[in-house]
PDB file of C-alpha atoms in Angstrom:
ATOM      1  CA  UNK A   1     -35.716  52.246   3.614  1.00 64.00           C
ATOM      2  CA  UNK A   2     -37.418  54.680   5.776  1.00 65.00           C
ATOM      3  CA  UNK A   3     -38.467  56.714   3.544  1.00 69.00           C
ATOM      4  CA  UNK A   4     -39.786  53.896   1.636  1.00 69.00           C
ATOM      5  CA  UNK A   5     -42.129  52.870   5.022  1.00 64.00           C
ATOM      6  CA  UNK A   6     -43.394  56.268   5.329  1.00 60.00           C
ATOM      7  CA  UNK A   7     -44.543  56.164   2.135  1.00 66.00           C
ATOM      8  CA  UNK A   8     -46.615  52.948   2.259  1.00 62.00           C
ATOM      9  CA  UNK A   9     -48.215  53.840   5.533  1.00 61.00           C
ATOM     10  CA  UNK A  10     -48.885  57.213   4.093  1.00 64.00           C
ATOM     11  CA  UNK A  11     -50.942  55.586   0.963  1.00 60.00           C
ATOM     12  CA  UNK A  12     -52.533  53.251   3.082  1.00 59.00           C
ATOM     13  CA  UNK A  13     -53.684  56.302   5.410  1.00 60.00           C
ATOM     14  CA  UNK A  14     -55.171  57.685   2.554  1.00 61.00           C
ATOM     15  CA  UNK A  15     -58.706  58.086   2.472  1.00 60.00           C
ATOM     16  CA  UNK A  16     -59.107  56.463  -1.122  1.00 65.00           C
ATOM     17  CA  UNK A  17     -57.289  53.612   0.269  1.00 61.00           C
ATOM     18  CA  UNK A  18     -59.410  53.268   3.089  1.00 66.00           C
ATOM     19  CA  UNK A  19     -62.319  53.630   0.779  1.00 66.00           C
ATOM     20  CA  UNK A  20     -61.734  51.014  -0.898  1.00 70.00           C
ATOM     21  CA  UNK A  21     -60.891  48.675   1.941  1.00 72.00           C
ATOM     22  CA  UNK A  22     -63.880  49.705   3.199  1.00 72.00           C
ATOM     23  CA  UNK A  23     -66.236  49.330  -0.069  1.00 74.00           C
ATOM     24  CA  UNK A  24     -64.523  45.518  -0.083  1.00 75.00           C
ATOM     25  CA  UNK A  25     -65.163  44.515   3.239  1.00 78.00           C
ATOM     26  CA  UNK A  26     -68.649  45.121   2.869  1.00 73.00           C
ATOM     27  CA  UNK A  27     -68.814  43.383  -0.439  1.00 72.00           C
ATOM     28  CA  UNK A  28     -67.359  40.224   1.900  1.00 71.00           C
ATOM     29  CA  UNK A  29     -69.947  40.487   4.357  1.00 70.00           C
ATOM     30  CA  UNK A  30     -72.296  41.188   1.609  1.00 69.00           C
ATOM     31  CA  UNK A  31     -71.739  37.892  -0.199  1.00 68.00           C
ATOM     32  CA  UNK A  32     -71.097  35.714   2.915  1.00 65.00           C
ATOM     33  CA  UNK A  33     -74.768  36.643   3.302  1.00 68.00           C
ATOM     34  CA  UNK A  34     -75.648  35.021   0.157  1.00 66.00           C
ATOM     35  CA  UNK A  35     -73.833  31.719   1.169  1.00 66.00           C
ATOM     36  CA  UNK A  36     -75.416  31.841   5.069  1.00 68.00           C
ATOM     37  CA  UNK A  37     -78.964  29.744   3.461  1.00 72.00           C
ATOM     38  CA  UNK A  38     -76.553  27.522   1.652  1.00 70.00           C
ATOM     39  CA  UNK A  39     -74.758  26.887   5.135  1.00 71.00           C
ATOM     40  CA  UNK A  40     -77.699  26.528   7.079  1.00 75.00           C
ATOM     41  CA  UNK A  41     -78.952  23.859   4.512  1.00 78.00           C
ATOM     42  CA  UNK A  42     -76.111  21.564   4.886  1.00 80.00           C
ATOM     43  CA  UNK A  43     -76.062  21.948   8.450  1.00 83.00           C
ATOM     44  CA  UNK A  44     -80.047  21.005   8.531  1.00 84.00           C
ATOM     45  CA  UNK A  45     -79.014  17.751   6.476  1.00 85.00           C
ATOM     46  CA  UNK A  46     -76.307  17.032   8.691  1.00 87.00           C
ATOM     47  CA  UNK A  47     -78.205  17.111  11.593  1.00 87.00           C
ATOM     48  CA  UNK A  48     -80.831  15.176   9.802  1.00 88.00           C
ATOM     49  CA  UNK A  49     -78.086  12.202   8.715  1.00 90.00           C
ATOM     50  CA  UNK A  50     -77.052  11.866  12.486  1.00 91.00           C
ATOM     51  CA  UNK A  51     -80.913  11.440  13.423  1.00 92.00           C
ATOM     52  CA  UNK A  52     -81.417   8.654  10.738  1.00 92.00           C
ATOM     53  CA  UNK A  53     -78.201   7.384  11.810  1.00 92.00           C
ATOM     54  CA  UNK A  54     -79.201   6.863  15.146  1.00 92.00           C
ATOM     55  CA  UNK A  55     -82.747   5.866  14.406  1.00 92.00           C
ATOM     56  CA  UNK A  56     -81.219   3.235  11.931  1.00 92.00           C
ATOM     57  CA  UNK A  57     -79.166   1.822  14.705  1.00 92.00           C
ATOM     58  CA  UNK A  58     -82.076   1.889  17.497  1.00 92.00           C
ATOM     59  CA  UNK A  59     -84.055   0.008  15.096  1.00 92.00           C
ATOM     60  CA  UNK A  60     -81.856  -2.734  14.484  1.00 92.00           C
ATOM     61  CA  UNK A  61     -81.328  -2.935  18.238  1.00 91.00           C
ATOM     62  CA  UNK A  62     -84.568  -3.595  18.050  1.00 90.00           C
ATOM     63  CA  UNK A  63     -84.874  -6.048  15.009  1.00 90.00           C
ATOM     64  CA  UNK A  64     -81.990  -8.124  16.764  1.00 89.00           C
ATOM     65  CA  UNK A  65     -83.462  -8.041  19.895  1.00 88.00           C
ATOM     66  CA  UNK A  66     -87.223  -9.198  17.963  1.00 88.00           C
ATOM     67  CA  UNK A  67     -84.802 -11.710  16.283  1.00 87.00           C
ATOM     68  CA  UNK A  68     -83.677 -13.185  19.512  1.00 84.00           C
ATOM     69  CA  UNK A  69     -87.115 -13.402  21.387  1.00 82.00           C
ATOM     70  CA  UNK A  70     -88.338 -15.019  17.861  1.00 85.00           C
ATOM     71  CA  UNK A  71     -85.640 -17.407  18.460  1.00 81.00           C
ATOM     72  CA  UNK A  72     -86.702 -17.997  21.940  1.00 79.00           C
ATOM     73  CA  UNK A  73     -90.346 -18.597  21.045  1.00 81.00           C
ATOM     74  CA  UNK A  74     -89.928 -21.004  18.204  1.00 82.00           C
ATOM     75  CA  UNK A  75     -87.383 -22.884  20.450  1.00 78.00           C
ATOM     76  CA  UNK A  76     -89.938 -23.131  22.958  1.00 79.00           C
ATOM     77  CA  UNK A  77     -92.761 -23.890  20.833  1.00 80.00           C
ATOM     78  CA  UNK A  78     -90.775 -26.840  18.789  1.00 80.00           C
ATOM     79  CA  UNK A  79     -89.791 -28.297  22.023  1.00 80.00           C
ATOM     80  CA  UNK A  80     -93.524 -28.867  23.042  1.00 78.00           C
ATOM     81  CA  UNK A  81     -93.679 -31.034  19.675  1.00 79.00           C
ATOM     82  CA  UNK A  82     -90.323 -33.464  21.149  1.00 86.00           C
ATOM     83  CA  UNK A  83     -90.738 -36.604  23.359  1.00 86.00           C
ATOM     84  CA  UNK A  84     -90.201 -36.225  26.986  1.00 84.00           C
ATOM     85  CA  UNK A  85     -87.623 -38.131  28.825  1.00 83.00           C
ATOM     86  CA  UNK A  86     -90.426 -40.983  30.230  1.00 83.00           C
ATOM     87  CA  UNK A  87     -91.140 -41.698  26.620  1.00 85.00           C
ATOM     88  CA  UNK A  88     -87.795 -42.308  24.967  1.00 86.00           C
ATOM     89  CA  UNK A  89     -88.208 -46.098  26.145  1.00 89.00           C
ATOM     90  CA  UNK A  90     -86.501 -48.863  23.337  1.00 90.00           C
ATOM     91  CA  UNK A  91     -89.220 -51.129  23.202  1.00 91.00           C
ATOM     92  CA  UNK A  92     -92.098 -48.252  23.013  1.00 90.00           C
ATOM     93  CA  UNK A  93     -89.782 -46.003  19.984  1.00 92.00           C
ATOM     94  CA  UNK A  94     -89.164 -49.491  17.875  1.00 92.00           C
ATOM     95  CA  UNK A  95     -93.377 -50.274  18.571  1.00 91.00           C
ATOM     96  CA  UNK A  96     -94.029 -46.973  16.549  1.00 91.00           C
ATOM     97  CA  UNK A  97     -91.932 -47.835  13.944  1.00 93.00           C
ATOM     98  CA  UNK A  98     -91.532 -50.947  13.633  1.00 93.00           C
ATOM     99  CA  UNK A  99     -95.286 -50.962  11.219  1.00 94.00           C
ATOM    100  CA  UNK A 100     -93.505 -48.402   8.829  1.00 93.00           C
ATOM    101  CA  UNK A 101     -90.571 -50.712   8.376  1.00 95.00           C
ATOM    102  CA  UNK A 102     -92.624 -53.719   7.938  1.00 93.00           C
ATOM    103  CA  UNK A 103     -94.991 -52.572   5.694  1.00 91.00           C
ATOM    104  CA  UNK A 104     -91.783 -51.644   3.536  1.00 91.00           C
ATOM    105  CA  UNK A 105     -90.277 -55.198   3.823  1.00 90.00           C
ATOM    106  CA  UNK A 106     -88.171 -54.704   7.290  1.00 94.00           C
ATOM    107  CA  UNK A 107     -88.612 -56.654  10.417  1.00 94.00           C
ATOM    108  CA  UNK A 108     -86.781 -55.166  13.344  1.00 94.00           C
ATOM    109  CA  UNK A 109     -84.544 -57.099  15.596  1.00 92.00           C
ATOM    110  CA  UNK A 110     -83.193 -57.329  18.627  1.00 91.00           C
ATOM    111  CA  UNK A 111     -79.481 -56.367  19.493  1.00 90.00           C
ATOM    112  CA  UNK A 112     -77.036 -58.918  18.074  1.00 88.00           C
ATOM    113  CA  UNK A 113     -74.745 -60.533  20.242  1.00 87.00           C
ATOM    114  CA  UNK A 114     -71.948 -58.420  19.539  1.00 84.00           C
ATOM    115  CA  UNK A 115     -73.222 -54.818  19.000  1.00 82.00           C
ATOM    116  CA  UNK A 116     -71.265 -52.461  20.102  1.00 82.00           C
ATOM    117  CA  UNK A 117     -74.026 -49.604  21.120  1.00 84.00           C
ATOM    118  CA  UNK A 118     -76.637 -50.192  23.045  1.00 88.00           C
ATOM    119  CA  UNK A 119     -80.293 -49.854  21.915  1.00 89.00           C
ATOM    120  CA  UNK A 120     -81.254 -46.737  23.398  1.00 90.00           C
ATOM    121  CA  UNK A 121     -78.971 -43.808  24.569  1.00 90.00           C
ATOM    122  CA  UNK A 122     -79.874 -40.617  26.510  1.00 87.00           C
ATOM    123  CA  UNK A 123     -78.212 -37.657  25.610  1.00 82.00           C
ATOM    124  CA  UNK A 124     -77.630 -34.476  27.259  1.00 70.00           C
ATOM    125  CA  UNK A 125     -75.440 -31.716  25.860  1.00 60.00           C
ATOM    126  CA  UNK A 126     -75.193 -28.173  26.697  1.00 51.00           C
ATOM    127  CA  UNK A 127     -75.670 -25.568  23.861  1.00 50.00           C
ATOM    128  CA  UNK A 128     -73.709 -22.480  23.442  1.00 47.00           C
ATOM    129  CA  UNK A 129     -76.503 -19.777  23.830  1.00 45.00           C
ATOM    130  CA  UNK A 130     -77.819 -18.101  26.502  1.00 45.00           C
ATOM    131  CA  UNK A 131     -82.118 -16.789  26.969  1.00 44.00           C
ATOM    132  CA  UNK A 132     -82.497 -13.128  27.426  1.00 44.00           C
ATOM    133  CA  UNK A 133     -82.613 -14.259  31.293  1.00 47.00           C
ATOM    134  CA  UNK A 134     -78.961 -15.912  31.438  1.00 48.00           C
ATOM    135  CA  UNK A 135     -80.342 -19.194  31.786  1.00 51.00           C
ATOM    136  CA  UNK A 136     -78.512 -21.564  30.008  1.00 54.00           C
ATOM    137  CA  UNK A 137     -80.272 -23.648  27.251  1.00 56.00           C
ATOM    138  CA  UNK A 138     -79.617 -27.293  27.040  1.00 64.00           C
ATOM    139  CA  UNK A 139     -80.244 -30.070  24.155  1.00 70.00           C
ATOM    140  CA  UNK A 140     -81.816 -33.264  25.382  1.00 81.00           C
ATOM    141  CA  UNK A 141     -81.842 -36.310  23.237  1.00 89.00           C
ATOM    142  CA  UNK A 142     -81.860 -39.701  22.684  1.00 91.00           C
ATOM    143  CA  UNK A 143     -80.767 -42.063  19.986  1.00 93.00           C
ATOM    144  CA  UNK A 144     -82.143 -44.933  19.190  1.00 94.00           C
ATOM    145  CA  UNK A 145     -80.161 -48.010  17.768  1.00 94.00           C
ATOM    146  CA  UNK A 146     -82.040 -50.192  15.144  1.00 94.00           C
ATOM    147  CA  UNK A 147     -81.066 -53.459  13.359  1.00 95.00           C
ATOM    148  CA  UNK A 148     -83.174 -54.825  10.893  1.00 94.00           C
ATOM    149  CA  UNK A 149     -83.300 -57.812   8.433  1.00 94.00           C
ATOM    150  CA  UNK A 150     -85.255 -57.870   4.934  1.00 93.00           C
ATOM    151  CA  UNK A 151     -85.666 -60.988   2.816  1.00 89.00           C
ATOM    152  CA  UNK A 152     -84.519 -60.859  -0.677  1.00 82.00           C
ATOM    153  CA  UNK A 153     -87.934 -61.712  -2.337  1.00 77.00           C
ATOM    154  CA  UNK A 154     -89.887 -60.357  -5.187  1.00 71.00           C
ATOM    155  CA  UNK A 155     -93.648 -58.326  -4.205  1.00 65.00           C
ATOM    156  CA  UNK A 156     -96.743 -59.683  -4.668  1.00 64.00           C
ATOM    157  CA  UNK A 157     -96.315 -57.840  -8.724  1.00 67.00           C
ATOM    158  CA  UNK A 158     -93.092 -59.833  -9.010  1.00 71.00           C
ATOM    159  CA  UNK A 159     -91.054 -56.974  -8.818  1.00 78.00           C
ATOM    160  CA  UNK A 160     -87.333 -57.324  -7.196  1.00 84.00           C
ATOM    161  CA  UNK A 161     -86.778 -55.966  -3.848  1.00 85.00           C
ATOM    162  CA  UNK A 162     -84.443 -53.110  -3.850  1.00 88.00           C
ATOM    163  CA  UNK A 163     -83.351 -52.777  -0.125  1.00 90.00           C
ATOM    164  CA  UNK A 164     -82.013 -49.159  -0.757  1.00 90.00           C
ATOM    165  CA  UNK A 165     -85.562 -47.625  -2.122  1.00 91.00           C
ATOM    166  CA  UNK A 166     -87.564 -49.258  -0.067  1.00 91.00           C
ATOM    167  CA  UNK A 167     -85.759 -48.132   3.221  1.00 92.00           C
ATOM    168  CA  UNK A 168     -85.904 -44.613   1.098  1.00 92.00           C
ATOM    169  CA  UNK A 169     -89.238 -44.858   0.733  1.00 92.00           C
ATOM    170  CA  UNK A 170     -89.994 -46.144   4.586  1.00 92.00           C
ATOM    171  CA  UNK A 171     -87.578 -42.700   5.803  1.00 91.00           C
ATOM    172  CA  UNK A 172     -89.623 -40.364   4.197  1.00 91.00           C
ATOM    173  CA  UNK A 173     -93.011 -41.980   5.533  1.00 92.00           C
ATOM    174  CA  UNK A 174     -91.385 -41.516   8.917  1.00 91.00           C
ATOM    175  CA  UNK A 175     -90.080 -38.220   8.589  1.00 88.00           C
ATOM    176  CA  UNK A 176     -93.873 -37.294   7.623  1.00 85.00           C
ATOM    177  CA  UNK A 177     -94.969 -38.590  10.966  1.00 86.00           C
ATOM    178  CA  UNK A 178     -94.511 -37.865  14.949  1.00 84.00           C
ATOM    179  CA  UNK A 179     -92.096 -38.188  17.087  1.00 85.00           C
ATOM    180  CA  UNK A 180     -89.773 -35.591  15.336  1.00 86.00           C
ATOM    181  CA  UNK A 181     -86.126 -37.462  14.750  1.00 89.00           C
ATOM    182  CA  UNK A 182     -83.425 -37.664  11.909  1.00 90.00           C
ATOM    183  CA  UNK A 183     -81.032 -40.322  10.636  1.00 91.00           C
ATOM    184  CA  UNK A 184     -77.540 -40.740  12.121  1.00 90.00           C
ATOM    185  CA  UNK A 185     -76.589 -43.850  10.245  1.00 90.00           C
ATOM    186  CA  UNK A 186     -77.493 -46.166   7.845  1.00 93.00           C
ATOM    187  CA  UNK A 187     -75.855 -49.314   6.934  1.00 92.00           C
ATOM    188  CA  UNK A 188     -77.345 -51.983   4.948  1.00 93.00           C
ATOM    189  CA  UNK A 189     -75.170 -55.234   4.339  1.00 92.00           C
ATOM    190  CA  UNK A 190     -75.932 -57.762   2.157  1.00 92.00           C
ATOM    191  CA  UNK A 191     -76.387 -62.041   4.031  1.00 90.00           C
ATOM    192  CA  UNK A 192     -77.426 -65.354   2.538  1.00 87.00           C
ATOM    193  CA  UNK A 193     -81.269 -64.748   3.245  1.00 86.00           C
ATOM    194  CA  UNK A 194     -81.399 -61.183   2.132  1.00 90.00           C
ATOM    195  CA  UNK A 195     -80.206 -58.007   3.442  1.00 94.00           C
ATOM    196  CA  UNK A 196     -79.313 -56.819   7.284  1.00 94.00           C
ATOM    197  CA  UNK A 197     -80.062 -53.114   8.864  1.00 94.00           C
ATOM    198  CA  UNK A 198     -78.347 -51.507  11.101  1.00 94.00           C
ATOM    199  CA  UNK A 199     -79.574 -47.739  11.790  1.00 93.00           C
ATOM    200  CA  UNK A 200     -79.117 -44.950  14.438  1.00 94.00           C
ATOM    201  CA  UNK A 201     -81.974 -42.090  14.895  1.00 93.00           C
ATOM    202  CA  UNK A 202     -81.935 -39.334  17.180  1.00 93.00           C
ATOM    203  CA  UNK A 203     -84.763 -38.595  18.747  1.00 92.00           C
ATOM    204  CA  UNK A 204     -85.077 -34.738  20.351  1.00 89.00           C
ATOM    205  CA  UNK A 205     -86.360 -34.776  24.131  1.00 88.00           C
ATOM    206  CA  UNK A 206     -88.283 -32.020  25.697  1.00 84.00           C
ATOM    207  CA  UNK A 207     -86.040 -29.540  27.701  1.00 78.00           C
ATOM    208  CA  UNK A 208     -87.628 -29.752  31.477  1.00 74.00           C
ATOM    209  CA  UNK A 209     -86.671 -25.997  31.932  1.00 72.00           C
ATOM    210  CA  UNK A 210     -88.897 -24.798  28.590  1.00 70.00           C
ATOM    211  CA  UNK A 211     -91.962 -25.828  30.425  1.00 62.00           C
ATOM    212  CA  UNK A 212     -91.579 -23.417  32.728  1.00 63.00           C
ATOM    213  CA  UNK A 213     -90.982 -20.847  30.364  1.00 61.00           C
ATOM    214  CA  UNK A 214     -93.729 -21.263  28.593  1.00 56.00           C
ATOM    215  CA  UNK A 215     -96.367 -21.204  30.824  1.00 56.00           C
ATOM    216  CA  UNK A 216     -94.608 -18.077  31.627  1.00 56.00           C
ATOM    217  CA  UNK A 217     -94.268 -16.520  27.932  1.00 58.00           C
ATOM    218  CA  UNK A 218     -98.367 -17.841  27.883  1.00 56.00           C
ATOM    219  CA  UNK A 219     -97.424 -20.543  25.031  1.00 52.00           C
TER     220      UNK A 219
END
């Protein structure tokens, strides 16, 4: 077994041997060299991926944060366009609208006897978002109670009076006009005369802290 050790490290000490080691070690290095360019390539692109990477994220840091302040402004800006607090008043509300229902065959009336809401009620309920400032933003509203009665007579072109279309018709004239508010209920019952009305609209109010912030934000 000796022997046999001695004789490997003799060929290996061999100057052939060595040679040839040598000749392939070079030939290594030789085409590593080659592959180096390829390498440096990929490591370029790599370094270029994390760039866009991080640019992609800064920038929609920045689109979310545009989003928000968007958010903000339009919040702000439809707010101007709601009724303040002095103005949701019962009798001045049902004054605006009570020409749109007439001219559609509705006469608005007064409370009956045994309603259950009252005519007009102020609401204010705190939303779940926060401004950029921590301040939180509240919704202010109020919603107005109707009752209404129509008469079940034909129009002046002896056409029947279909309660349902022409209280259609009378929303979407209303909807088309100021103050801004949307339709909570609607309940029409038939009675010996005609037909009876009983509706609930809410009625956005102005939020007392957005005036402040916009003559801040210059709006």
């Amino acid at each position: 077994m000796r022997r046999q050790l001695y004789r490997l490290y003799n060929l290996l000490a061999s100057y052939p041997v060595i040679a040839l080691m040598l000749i392939a070690t070079l030939a290594l290095v030789y085409f590593g060299q080659q592959y180096r360019p390829l390498e440096s390539q990929r490591q370029t692109k790599l370094t270029q991926s994390m760039q866009l990477l991080q640019e992609r994220k800064e920038l929609e840091q920045e689109l979310t944060s545009t989003e928000q302040k968007d958010l903000r402004k339009r919040y702000i800006l439809f707010n101007q366009s709601f009724i303040s607090k002095d103005e949701a008043d019962a009798q001045t509300l049902k004054e605006t609208l009570a020409p749109a229902f007439l001219a559609h065959g509705w006469t608005l009336k007064s409370p009956p006897p045994d309603a259950l809401a009252p005519e007009l009620v102020i609401i204010e309920a705190e939303k779940n978002i926060r401004s950029t400032d921590n301040n939180k933003i509240t919704i202010h509203g109020a919603t107005l109670n109707l009752w209404a009665t129509a008469l079940n007579n034909p129009s002046t072109d002896k056409e029947p009076f279909l309660p349902l279309y022409s209280l259609t018709e009378c929303i979407k004239y209303l909807w088309s006009r100021p103050p801004t508010h949307e339709y909570q209920k609607i309940k029409i019952v038939r009675t010996s005369e005609g037909f009876a009305l009983e509706a609930s609209l809410f009625f956005p109010l102005i939020d007392p802290s957005i005036l402040s912030l916009s003559k801040s934000e210059n709006l």
